[in-house]
Short mmCIF file of C-alpha atoms and ligand atoms in Angstrom, two decimals:
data_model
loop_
_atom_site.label_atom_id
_atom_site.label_comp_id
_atom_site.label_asym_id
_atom_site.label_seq_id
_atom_site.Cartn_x
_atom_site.Cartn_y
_atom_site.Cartn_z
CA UNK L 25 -0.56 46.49 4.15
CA UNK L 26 -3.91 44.75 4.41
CA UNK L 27 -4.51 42.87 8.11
CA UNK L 28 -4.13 39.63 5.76
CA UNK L 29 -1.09 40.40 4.49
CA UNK L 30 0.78 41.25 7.86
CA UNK L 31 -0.59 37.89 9.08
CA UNK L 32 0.47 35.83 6.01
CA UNK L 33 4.23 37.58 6.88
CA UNK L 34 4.16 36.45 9.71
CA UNK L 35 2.63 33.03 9.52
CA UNK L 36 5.59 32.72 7.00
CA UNK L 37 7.96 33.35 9.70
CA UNK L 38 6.96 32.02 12.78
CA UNK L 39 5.29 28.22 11.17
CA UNK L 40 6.85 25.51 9.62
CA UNK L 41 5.98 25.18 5.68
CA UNK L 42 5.08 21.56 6.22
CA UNK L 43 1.84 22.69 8.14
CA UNK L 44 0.91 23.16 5.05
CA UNK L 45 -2.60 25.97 4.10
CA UNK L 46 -4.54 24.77 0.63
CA UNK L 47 -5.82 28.41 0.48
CA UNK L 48 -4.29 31.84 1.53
CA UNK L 49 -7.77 32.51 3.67
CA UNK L 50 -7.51 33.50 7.00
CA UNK L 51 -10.30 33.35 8.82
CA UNK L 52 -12.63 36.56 10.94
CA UNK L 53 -15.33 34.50 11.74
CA UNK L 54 -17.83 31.64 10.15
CA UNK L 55 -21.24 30.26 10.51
CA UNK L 56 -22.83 27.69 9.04
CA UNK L 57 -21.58 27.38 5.51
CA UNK L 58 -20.30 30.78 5.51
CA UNK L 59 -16.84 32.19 6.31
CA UNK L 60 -15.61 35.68 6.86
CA UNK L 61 -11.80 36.25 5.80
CA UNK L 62 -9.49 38.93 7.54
CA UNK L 63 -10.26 41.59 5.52
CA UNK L 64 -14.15 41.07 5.28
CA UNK L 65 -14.22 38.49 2.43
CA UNK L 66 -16.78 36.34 2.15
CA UNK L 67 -16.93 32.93 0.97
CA UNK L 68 -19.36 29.49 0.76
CA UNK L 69 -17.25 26.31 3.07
CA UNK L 70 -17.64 23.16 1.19
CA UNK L 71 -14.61 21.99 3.04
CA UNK L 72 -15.83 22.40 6.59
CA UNK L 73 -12.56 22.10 8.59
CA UNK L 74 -12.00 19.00 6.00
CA UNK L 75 -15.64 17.25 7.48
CA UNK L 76 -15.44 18.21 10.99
CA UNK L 77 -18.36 20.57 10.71
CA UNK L 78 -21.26 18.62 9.35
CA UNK L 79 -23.72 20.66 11.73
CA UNK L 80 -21.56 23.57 10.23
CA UNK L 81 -19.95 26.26 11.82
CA UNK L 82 -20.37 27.90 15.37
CA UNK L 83 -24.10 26.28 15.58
CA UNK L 84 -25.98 27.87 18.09
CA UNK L 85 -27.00 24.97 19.68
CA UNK L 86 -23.24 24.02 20.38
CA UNK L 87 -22.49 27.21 21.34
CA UNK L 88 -24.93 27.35 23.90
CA UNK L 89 -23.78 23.94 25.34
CA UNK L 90 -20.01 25.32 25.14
CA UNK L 91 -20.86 28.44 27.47
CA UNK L 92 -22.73 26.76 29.87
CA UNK L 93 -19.88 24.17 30.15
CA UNK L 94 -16.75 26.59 30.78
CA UNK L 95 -18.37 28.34 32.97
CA UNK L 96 -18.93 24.90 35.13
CA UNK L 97 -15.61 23.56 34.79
CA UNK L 98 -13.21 23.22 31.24
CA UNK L 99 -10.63 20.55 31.80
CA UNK L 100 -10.60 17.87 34.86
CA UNK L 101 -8.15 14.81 33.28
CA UNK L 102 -10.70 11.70 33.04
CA UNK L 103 -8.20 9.82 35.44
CA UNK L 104 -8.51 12.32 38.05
CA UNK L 105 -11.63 12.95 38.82
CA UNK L 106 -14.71 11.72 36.99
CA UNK L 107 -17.21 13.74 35.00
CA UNK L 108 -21.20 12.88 33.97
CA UNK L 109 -20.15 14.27 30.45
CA UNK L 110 -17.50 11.38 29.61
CA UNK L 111 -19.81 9.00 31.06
CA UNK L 112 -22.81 10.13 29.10
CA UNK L 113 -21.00 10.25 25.66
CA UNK L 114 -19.65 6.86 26.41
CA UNK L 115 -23.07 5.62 26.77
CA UNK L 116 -24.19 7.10 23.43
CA UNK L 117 -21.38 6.05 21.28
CA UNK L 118 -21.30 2.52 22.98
CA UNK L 119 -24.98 2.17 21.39
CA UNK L 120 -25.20 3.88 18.42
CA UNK L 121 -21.89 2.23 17.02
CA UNK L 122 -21.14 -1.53 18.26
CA UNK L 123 -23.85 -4.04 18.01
CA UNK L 124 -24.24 -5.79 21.58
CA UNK L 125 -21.93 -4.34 24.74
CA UNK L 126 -19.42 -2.28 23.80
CA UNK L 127 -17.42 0.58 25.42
CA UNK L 128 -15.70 4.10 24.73
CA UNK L 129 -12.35 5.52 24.94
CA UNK L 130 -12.53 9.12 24.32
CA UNK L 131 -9.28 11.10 23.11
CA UNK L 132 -7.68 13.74 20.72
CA UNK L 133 -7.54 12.69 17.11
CA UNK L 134 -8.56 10.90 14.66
CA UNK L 135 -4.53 9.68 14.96
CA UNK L 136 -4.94 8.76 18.63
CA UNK L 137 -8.41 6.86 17.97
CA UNK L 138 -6.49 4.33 15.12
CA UNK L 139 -4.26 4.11 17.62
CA UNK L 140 -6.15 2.98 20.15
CA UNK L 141 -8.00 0.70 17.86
CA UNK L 142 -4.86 -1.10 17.06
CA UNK L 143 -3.65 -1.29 20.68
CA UNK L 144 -6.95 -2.81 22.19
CA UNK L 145 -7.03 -5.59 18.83
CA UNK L 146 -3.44 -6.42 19.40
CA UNK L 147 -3.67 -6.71 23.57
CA UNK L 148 -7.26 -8.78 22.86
CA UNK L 149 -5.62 -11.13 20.07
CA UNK L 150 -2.11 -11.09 21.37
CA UNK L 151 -1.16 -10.82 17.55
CA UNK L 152 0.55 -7.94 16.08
CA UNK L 153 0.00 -8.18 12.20
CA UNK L 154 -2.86 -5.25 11.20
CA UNK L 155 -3.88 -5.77 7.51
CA UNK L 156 -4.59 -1.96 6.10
CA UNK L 157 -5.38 -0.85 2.33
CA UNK L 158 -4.01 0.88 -0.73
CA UNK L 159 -5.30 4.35 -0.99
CA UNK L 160 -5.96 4.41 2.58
CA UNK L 161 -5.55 6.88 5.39
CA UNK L 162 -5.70 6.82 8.97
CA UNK L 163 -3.80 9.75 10.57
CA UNK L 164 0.19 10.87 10.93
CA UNK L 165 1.11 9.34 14.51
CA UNK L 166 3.70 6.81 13.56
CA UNK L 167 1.44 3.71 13.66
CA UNK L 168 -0.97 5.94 12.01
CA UNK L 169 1.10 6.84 9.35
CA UNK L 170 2.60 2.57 8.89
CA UNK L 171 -1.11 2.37 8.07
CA UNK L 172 -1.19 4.99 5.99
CA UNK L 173 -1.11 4.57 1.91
CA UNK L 174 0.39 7.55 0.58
CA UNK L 175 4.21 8.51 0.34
CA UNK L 176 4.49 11.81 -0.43
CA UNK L 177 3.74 14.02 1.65
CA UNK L 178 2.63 12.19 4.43
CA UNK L 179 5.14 9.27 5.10
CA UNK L 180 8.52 10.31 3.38
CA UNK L 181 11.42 11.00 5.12
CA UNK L 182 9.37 9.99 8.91
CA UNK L 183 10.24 6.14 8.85
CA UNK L 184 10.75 3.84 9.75
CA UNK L 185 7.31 2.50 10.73
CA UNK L 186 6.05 -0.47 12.58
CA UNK L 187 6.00 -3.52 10.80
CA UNK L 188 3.90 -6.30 10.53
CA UNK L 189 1.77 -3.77 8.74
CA UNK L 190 0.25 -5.86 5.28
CA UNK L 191 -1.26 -3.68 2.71
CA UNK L 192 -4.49 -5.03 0.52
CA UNK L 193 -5.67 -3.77 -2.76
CA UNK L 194 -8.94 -1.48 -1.71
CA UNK L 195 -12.00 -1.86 -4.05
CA UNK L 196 -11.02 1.26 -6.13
CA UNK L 197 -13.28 0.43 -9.24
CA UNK L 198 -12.83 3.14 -11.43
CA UNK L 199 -9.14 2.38 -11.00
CA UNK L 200 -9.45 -1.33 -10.50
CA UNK L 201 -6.42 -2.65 -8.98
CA UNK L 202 -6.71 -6.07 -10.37
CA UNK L 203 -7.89 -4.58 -14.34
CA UNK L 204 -11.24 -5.85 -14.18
CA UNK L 205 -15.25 -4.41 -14.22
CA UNK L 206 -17.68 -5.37 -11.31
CA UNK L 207 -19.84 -6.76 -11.69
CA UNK L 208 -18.32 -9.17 -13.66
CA UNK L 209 -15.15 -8.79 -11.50
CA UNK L 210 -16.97 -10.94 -8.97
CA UNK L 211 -14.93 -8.80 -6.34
CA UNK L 212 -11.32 -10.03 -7.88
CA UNK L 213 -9.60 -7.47 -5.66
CA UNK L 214 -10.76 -10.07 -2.75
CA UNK L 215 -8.59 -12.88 -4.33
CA UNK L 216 -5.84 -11.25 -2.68
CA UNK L 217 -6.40 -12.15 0.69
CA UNK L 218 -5.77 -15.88 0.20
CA UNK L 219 -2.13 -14.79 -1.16
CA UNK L 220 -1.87 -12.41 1.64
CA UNK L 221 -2.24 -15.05 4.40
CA UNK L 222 -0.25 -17.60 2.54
CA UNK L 223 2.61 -15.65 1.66
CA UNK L 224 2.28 -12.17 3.89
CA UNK L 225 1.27 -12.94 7.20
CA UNK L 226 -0.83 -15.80 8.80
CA UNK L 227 -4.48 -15.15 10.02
CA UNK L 228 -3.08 -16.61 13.48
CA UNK L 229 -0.77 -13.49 13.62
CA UNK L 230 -3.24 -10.97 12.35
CA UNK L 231 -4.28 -8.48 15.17
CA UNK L 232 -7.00 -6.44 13.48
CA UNK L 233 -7.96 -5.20 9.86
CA UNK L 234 -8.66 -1.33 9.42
CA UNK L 235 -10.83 0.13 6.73
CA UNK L 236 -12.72 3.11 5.70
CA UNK L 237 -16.14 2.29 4.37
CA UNK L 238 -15.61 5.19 1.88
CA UNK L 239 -11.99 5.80 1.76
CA UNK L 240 -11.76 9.88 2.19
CA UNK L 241 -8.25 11.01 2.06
CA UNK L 242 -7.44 8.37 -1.05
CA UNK L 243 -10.42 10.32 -2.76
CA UNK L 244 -13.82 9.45 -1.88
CA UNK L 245 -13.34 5.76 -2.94
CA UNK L 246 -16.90 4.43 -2.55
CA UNK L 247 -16.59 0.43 -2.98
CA UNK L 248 -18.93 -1.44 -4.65
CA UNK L 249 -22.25 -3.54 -2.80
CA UNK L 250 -20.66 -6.46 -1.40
CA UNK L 251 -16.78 -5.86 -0.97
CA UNK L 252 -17.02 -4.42 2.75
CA UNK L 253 -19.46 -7.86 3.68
CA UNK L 254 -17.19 -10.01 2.05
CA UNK L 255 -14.25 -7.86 4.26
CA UNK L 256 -15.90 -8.96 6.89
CA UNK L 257 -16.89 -12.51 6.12
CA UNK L 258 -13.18 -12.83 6.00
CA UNK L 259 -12.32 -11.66 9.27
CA UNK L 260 -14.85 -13.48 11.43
CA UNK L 261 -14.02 -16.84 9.79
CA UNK L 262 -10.61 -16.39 11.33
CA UNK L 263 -11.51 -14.38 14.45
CA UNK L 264 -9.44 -11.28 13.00
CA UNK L 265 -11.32 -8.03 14.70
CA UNK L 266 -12.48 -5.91 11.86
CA UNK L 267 -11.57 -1.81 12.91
CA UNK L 268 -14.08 0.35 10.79
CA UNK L 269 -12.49 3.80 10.34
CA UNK L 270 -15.45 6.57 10.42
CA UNK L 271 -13.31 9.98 10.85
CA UNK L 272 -14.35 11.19 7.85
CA UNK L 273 -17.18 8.87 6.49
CA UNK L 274 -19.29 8.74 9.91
CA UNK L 275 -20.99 11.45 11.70
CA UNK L 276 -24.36 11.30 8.97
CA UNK L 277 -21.52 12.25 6.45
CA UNK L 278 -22.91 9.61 3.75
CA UNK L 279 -26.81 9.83 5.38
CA UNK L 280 -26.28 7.32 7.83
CA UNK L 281 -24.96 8.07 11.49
CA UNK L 282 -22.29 5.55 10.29
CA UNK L 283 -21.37 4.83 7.01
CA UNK L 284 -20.53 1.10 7.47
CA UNK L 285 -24.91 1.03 8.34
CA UNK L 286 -25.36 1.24 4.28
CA UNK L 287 -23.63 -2.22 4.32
CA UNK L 288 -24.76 -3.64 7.38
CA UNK L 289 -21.67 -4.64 8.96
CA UNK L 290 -21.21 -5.39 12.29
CA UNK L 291 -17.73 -3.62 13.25
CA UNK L 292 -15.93 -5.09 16.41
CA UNK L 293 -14.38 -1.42 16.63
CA UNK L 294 -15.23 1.77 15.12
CA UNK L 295 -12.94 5.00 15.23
CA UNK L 296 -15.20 8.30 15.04
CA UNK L 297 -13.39 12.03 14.83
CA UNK L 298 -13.34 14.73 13.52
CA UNK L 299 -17.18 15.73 13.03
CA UNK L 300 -17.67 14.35 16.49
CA UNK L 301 -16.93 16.77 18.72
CA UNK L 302 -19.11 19.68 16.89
CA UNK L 303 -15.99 22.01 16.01
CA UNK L 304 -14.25 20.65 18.94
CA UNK L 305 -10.90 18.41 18.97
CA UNK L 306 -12.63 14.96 20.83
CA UNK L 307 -12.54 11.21 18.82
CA UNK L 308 -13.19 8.08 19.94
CA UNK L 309 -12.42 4.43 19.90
CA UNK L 310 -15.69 2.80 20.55
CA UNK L 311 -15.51 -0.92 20.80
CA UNK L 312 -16.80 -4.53 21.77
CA UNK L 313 -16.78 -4.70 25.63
CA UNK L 314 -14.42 -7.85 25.55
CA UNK L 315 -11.94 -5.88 23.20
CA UNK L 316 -11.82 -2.72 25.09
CA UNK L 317 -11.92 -4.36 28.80
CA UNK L 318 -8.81 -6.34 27.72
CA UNK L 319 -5.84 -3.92 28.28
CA UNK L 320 -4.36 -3.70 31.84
CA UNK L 321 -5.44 -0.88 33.90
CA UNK L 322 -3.50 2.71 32.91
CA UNK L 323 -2.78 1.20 29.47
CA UNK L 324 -5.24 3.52 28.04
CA UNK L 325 -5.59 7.19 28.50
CA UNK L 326 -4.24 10.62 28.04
CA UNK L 327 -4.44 14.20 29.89
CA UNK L 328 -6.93 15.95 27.60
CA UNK L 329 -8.87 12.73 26.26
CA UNK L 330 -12.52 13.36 26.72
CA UNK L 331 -12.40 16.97 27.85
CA UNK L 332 -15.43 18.11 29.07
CA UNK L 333 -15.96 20.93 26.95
CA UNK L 334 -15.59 18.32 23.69
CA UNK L 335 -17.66 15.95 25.25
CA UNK L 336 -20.72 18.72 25.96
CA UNK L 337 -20.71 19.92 21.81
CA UNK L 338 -20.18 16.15 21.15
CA UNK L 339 -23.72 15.11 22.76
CA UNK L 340 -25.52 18.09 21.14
CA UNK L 341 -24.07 17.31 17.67
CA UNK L 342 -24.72 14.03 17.30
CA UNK L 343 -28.37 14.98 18.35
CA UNK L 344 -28.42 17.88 15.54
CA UNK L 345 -26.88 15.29 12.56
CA UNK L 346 -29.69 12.79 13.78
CA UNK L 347 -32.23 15.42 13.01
CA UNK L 348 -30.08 16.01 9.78
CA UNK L 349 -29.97 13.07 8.26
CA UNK L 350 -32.09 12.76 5.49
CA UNK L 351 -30.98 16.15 4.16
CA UNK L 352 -27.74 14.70 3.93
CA UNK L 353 -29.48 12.28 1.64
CA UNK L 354 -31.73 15.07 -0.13
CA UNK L 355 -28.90 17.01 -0.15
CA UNK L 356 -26.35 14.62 -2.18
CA UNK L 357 -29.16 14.13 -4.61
CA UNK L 358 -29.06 17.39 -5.82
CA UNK L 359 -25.02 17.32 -5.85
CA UNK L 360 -24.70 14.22 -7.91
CA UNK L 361 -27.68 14.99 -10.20
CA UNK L 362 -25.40 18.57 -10.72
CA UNK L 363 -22.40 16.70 -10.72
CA UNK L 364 -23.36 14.23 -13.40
CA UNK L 365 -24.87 17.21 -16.00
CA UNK L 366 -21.21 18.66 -15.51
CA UNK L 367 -19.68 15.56 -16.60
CA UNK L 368 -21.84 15.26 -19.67
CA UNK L 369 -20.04 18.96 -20.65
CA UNK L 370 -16.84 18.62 -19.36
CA UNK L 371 -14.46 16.30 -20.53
CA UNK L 372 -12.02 16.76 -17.28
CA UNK L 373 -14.24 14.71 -15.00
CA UNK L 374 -13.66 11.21 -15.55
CA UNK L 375 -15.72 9.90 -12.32
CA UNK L 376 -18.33 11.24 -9.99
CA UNK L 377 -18.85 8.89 -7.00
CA UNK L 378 -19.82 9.51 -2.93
CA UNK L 379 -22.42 8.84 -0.71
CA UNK L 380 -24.85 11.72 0.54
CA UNK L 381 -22.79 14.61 0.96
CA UNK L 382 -19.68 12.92 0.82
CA UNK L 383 -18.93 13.40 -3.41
CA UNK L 384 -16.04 13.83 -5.38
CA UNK L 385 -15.12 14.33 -9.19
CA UNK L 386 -11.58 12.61 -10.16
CA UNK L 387 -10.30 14.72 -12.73
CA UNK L 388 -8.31 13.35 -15.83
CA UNK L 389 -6.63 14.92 -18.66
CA UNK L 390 -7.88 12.05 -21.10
CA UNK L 391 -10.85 9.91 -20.69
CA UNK L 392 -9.99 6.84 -22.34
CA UNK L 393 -6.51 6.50 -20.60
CA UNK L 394 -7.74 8.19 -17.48
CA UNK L 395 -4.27 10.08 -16.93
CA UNK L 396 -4.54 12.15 -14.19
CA UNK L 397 -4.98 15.67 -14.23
CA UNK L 398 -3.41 16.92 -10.65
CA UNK L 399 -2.17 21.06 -12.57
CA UNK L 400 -5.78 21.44 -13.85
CA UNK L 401 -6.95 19.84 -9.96
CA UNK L 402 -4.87 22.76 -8.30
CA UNK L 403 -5.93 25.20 -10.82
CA UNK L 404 -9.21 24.89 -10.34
CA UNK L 405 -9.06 25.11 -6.60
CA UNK L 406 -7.03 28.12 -6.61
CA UNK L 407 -9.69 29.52 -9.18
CA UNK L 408 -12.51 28.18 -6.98
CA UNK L 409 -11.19 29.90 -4.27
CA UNK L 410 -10.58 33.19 -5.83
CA UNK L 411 -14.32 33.50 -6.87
CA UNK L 412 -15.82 32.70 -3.32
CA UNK L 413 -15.70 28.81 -2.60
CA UNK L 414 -13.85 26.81 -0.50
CA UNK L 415 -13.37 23.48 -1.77
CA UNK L 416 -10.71 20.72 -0.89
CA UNK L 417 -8.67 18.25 -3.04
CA UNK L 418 -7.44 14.12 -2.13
CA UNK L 419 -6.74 11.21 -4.14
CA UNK L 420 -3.85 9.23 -4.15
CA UNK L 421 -3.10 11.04 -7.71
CA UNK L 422 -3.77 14.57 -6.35
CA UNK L 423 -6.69 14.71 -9.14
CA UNK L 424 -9.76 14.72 -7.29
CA UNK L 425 -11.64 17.62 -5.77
CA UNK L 426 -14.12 16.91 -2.35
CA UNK L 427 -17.17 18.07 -1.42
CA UNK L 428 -18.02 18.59 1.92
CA UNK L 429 -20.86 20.93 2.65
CA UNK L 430 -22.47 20.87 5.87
CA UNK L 431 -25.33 19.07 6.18
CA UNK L 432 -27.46 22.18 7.64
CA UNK L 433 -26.69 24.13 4.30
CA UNK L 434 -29.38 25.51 2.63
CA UNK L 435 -30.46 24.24 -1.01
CA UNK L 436 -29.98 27.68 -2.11
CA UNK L 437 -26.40 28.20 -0.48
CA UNK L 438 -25.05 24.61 -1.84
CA UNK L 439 -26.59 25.48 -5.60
CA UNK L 440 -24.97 29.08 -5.31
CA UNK L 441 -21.83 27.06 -4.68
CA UNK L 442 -22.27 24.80 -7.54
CA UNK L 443 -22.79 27.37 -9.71
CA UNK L 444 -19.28 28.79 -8.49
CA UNK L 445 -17.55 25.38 -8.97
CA UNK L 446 -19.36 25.66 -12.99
CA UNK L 447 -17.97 28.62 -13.63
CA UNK L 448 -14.39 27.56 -12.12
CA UNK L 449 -14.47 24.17 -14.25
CA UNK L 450 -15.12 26.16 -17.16
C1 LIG P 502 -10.34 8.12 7.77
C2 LIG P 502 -9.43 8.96 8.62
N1 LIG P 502 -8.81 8.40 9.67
C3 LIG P 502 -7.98 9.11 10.46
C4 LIG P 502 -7.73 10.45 10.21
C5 LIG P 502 -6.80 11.21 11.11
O1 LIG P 502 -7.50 12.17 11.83
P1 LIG P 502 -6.73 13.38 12.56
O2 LIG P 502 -6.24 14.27 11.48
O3 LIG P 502 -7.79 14.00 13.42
O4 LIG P 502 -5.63 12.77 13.35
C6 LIG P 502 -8.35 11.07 9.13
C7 LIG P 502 -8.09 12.49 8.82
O5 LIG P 502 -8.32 12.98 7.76
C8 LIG P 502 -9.22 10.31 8.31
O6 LIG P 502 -9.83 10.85 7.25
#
């Protein structure tokens, strides 16, 4: 029996199903955009932890950072005793996100940053109601998962959830939710909002709205120029704080530090994860000093939230995707130019849409109806995956297929993937 295979006997016994694997790869080792399985396989990572590697894996300069770190001190507790590396991370991620003074709560996961972000809104406003999206996703906590869009798997069978949780048709254009074509549409989907605070909840009641700038999870849902202003034209003419969910969009994902920066807004919070901490479990609820000085003292916090180590990889990895950020943009020229030839030759792809390296293909089994395809979707991956590439799926209709690459990858390595996901398609 191969090392693999005694592991994947055991994994079977010993962890639930429900953590569920979208490939049978276990990992050796990785670095950059490569990965190393058990038994010396080798394969390109366009799925990077799903986005938590944009510097990619391992990189040296974290590494470095990492060693000197543990060998200083590893874990403290924040409400024990102090640290510079909090502090300094704080500082950073007070500027580079909120416009004017803002503050940082540094914790766990994405999960734990959303909720954060709805606890400061609610203590601030003293309302409860949180207006969220269709197609959205913002983590499996409870409150994470009442915010949540999708039902199966993530929700069913966990309720209940909190209430006072109003869902809003997202901008999903290729899928419009209101049957119409922007530009024409004159953002339609928006009409909703004077229903919602009519007949859902009133604006005196609302706590916060949350929303990705490019919804990842729901399938790379980019929305069209205009919608996220017009989001937030709406919430600061009733003094609702707008939450802008980064996780996956921020961290020079999309070729910005932030992808809400493409549309100018001026968040009153912003969550940031996963990419964040470098390889390293630290997130963040980063938000207007008013907002985040409002909760009573020990309301926030948590054991492990802004662990040293995390904090140390943090500061050197937002200082490598700084450096990386126009080859983000380079980068996700090349993909969607290579992208859009495969759509001209295969039928399957019925949209191509992202931002920098953050691109996906919906796939569907007919064009005209746009029925989606989710057997081909998990065909292909398994395929993809077979011949050497690691590539991820989302979308509300299990359809679409993500790409991911890290933003360090060489234009060789991410056309020697593409070439792999050709040969897959076909
Ligand atoms: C936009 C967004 N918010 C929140 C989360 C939850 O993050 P975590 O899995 O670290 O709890 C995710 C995870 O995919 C995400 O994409």
């Amino acid at each position: 029996m191969t090392k693999e295979k005694e592991l994947s006997e055991k994994r079977k016994e010993f962890v639930p199903s429900a953590a569920y694997n979208v490939t049978p790869i276990i990992a050796s080792s990785a670095s950059g955009c490569k990965l190393t399985g058990m038994d010396g396989e080798e394969y390109i990572d366009f799925a990077t932890g799903i986005g938590c590697l944009n510097i990619g894996h391992t990189h040296e300069r974290v590494v470095e950072k990492v060693k000197e770190q543990v060998d200083k001190y590893s874990h403290l507790c924040w409400h024990v005793t102090m640290d510079e590396t909090y502090i300094n991370l704080a500082e950073k991620l007070s500027e580079k996100a909120i416009q004017g003074p803002a503050e940082t709560l540094l914790v766990n996961s994405g999960a734990e940053a959303v909720e954060n972000a709805i606890k400061v809104t609610r203590h601030y406003t003293g309302n409860s109601g949180i207006i969220t999206f269709e197609n959205a996703f913002h983590g499996r906590t409870n409150m994470a998962l009442a915010l949540t869009s999708k039902v199966d798997p993530y929700k069913k069978g966990f309720g209940p959830f909190p209430s006072e949780v109003i869902r809003a048709p997202y901008a999903y254009c290729y899928r419009c939710p209101v049957n119409e074509e922007y530009p024409e549409c004159d953002l339609a989907c928006l009409n909703f909002f004077d229903k919602l605070f009519k007949e859902y909840i009133s604006e005196d009641e609302t706590g916060s709205l949350i929303v990705e700038p490019i919804q990842g999870e729901g399938g790379f849902i980019v929305p069209p120029d205009g919608y996220l202003k017009e989001l937030e034209k709406i919430c600061n003419e009733r003094d609702i704080p707008m939450i802008v969910d980064e996780i996956q969009s921020g961290m020079g994902r999309t070729g910005d530090l932030f992808a809400f920066e493409h549309d100018d807004l001026n968040p009153d919070v912003v969550t940031i994860g996963k990419s964040l901490g470098g390889g390293f479990p630290l997130t963040a609820t980063v938000g207007r000093e008013e907002i985040m000085e409002s909760p009573q003292k020990g309301g926030l916090g948590g054991t492990f939230g802004g662990n040293p180590v995390g904090c140390v990889a943090a500061l050197e990895a937002i200082e490598i995707v700084e450096e990386n950020l126009d080859r983000a943009q380079d980068l996700g020229e090349i993909l969607t130019e290579r992208l859009n030839e495969l759509k001209e030759s295969h039928e399957i792809i019925g949209d191509i849409r992202g931002r920098g390296l953050m691109q996906a293909v919906e796939l569907v089994k007919d064009r005209e109806k746009k029925t989606p395809a989710p057997e081909e979707r998990d065909q292909i991956l398994a395929e993809l995956h077979s011949k050497g590439l690691i590539l991820l799926g989302a979308g509300t209709f299990n359809n679409v297929i993500r790409f991911l690459p890290p933003l360090t990858i060489s234009e060789e390595k991410l056309k020697e993937g593409l070439d792999i996901f050709e040969s897959a398609l076909k």
